[in-house]
PDB file of C-alpha atoms in Angstrom:
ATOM      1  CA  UNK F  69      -6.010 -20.702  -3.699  1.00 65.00           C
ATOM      2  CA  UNK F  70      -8.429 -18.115  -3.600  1.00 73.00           C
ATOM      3  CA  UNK F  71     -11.151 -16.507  -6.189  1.00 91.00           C
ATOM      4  CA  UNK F  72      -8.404 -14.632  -7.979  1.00 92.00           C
ATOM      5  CA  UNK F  73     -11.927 -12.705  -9.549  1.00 96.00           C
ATOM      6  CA  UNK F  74     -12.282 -10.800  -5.909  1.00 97.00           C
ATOM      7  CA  UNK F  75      -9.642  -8.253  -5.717  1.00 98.00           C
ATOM      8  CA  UNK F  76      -8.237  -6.575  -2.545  1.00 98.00           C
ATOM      9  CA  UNK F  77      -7.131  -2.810  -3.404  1.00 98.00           C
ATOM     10  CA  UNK F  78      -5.025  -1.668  -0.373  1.00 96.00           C
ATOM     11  CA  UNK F  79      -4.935   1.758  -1.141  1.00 95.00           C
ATOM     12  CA  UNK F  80      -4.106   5.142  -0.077  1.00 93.00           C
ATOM     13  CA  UNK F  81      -4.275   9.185  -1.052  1.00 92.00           C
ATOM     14  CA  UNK F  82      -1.179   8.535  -3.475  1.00 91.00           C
ATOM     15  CA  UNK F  83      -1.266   8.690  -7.205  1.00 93.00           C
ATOM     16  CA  UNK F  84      -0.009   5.214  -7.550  1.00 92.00           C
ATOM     17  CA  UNK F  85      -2.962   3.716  -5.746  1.00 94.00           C
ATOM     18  CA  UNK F  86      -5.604   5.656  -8.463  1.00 96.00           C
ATOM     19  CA  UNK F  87      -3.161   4.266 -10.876  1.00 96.00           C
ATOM     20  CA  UNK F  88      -3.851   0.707  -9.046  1.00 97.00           C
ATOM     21  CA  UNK F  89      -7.919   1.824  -9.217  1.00 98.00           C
ATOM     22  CA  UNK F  90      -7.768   1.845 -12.974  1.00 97.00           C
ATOM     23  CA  UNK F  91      -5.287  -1.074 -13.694  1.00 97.00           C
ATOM     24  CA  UNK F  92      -7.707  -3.362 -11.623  1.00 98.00           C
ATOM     25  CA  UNK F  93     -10.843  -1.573 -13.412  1.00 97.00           C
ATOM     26  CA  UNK F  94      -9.499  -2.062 -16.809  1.00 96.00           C
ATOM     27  CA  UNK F  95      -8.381  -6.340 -15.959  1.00 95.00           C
ATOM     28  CA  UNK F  96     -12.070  -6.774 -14.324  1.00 96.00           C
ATOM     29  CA  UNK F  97     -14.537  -4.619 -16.581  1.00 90.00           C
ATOM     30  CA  UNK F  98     -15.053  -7.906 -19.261  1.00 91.00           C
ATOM     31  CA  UNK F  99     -14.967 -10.470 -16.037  1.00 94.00           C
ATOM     32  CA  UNK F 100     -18.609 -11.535 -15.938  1.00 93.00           C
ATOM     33  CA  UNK F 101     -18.175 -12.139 -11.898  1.00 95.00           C
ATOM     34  CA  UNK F 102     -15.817 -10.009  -9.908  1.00 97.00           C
ATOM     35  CA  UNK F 103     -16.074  -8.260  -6.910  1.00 98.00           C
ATOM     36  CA  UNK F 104     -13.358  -5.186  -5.872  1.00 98.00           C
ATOM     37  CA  UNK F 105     -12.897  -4.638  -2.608  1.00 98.00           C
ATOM     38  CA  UNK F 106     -11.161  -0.945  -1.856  1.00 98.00           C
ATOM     39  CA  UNK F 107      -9.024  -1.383   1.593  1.00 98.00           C
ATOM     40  CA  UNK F 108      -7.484   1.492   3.403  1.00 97.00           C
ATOM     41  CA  UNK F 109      -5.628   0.697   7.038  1.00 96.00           C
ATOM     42  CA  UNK F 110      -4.132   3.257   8.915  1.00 95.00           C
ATOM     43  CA  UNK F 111      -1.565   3.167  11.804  1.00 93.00           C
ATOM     44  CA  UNK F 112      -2.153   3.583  15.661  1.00 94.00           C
ATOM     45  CA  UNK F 113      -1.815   7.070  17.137  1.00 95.00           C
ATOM     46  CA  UNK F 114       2.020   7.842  17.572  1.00 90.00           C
ATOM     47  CA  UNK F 115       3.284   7.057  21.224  1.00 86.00           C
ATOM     48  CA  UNK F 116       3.191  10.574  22.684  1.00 90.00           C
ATOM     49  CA  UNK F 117      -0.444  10.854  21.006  1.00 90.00           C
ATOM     50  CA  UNK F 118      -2.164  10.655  24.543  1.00 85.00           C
ATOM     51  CA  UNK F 119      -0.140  11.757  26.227  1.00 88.00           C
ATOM     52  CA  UNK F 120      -0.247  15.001  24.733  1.00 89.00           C
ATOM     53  CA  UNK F 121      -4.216  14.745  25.340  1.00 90.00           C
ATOM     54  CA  UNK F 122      -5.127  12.937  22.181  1.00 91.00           C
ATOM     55  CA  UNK F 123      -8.475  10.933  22.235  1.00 94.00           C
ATOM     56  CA  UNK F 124      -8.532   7.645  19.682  1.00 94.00           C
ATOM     57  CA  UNK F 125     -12.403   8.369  18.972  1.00 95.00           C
ATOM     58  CA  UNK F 126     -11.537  11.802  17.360  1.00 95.00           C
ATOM     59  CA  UNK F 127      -8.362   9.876  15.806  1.00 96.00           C
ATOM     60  CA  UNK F 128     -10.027   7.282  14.067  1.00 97.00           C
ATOM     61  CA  UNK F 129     -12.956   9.531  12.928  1.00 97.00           C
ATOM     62  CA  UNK F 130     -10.563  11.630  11.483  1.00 96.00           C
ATOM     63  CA  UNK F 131      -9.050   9.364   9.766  1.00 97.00           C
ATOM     64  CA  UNK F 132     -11.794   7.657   8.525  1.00 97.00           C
ATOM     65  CA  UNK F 133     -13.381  10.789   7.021  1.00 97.00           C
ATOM     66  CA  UNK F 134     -10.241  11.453   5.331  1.00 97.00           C
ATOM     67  CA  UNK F 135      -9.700   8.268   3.572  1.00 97.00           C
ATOM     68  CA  UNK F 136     -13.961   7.607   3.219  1.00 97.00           C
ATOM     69  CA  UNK F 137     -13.018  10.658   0.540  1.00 97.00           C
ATOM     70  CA  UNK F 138      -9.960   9.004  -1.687  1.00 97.00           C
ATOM     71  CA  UNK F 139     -12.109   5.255  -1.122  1.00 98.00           C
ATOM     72  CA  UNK F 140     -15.219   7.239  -3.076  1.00 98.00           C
ATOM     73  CA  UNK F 141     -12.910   9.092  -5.650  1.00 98.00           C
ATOM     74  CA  UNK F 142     -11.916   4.831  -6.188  1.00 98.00           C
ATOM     75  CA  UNK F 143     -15.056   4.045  -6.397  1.00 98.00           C
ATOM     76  CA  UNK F 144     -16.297   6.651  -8.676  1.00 98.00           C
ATOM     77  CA  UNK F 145     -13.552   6.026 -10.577  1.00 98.00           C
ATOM     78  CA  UNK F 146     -14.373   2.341 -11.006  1.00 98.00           C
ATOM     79  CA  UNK F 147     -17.920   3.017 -11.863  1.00 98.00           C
ATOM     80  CA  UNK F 148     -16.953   5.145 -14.714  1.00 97.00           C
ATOM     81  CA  UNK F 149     -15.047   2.110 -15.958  1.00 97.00           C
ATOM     82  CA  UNK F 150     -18.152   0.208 -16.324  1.00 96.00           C
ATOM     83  CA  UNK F 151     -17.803  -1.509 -13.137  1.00 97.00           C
ATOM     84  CA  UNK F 152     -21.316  -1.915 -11.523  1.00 97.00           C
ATOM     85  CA  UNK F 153     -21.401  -0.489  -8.019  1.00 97.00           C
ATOM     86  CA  UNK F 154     -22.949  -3.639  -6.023  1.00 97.00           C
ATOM     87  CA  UNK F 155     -19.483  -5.221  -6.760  1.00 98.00           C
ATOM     88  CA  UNK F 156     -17.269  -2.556  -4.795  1.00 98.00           C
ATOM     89  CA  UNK F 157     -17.293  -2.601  -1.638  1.00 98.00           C
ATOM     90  CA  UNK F 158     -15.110  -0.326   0.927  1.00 98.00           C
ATOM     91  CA  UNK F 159     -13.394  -1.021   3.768  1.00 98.00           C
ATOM     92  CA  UNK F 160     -11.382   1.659   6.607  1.00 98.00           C
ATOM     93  CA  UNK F 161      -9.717   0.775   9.687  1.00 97.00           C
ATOM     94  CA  UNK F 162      -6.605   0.843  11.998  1.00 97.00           C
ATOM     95  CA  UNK F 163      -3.808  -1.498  12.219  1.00 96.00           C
ATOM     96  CA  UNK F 164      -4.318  -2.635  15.793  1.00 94.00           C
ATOM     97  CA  UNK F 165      -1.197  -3.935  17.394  1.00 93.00           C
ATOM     98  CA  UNK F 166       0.305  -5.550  14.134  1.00 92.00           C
ATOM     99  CA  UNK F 167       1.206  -3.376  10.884  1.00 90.00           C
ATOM    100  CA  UNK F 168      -0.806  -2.239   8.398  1.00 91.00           C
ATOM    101  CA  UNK F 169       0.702  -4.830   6.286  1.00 91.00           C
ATOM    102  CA  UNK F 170      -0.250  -7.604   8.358  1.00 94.00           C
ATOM    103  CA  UNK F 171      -3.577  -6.083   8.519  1.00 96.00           C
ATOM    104  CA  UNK F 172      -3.788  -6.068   4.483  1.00 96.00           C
ATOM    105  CA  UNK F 173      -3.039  -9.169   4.894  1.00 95.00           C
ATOM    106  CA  UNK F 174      -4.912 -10.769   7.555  1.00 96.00           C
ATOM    107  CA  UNK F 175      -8.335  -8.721   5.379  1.00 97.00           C
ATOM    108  CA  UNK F 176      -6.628 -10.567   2.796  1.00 96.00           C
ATOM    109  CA  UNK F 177      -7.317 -14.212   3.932  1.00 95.00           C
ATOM    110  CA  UNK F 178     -10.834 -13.579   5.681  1.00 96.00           C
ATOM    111  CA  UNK F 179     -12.247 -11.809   2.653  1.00 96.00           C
ATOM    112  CA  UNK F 180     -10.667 -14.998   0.557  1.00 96.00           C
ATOM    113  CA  UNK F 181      -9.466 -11.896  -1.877  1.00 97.00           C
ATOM    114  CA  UNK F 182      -7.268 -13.778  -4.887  1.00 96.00           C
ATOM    115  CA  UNK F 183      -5.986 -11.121  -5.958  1.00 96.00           C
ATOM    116  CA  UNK F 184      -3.920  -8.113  -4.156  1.00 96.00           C
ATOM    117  CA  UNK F 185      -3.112  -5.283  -5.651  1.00 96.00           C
ATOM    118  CA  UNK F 186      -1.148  -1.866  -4.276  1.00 94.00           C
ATOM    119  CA  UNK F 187       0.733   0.902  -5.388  1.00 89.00           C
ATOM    120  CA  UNK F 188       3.991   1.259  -5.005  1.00 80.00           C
ATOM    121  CA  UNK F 189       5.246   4.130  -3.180  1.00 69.00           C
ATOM    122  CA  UNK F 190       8.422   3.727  -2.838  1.00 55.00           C
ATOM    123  CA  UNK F 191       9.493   4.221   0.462  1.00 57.00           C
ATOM    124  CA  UNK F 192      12.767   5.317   1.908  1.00 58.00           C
ATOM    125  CA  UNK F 193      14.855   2.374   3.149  1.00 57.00           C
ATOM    126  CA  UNK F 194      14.612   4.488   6.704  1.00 59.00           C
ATOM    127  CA  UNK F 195      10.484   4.331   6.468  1.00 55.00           C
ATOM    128  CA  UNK F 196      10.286   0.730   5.199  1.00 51.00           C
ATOM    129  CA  UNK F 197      12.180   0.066   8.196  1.00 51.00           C
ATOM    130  CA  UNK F 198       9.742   1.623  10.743  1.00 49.00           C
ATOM    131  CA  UNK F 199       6.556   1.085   9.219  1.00 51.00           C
ATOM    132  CA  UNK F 200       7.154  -1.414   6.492  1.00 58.00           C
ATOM    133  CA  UNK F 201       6.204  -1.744   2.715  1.00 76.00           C
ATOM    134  CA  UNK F 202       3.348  -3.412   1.932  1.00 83.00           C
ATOM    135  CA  UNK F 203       4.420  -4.118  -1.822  1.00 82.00           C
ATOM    136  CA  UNK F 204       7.333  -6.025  -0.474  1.00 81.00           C
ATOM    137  CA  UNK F 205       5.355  -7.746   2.037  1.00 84.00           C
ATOM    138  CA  UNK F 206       2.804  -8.656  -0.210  1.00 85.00           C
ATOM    139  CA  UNK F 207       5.630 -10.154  -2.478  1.00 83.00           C
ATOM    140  CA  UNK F 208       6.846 -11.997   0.389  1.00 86.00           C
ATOM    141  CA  UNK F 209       3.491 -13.717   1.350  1.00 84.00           C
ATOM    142  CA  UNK F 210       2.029 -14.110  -1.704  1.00 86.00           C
ATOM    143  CA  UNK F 211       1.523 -18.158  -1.373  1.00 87.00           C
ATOM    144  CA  UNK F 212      -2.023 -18.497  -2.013  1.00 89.00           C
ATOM    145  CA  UNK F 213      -3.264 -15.419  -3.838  1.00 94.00           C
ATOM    146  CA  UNK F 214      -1.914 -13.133  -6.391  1.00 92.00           C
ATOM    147  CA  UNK F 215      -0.572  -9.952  -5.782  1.00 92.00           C
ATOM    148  CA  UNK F 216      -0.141  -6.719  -8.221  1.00 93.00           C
ATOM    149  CA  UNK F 217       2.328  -4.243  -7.800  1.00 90.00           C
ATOM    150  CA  UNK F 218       1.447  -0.811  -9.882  1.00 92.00           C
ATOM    151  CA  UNK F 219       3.952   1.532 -10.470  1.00 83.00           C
TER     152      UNK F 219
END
């Protein structure tokens, strides 16, 4: 099992994920070693995406600027917990060819993060279906790590 004192924060812009920020900055503040590690994966451009002249360099940027914003707000957040800033570290990127959940959880096992944690959304049964839900795949995987699923 992994260092359940290095917690993964799949996040996004939601309310539950802030709420996710402060549970995990409230459980780590008195750990004397800890490191949080703020995770935000976006999908691939939609199919039609190039076709209606879409370029993935101006996809990606924008979507990295967007979520570099709500990963800082995290992070600011965290800090004003008493959380030192050298351990938080931030992480953006696209799902490439698997889903974002797989990402999460691929980040997951090379980061050797113990502990998970993710808001839940809840998702319509017709959403979970196309892109999945990470809380429930998170549940399903969790073999070697901990995961936490704010509401």
């Amino acid at each position: 099992m992994d260092d359940w004192q290095r917690f993964l924060i799949a996040m996004d812009k939601s309310e539950t994920s802030r709420r996710a920020v402060r549970y995990v900055g409230n459980m780590a503040r008195g750990l004397a070693t800890k490191h949080i590690h703020l995770l935000h994966v976006y999908p691939e451009p939609p199919p039609d995406f190039y076709i209606k002249g879409g370029q993935l360099d101006r996809y990606q940027m924008l979507k990295d600027e967007r979520a570099g914003l709500f990963l800082q707000d995290a992070s600011i957040i965290l800090e004003g917990m008493g959380i030192n800033g050298r351990d938080i570290s931030q992480q953006i990127c696209m799902a490439e060819g698997k889903t974002i959940s797989q990402t999460v959880l691929d980040i997951r096992k090379e980061g050797g993060f113990g502990t998970v944690v993710t808001g839940k959304r809840g998702v319509s049964k017709a959403e979970e279906f196309l892109f999945g839900s990470i809380s429930n795949a998170l549940a399903r995987h969790a073999r070697d790590f901990t995961a936490w699923i704010v509401g």
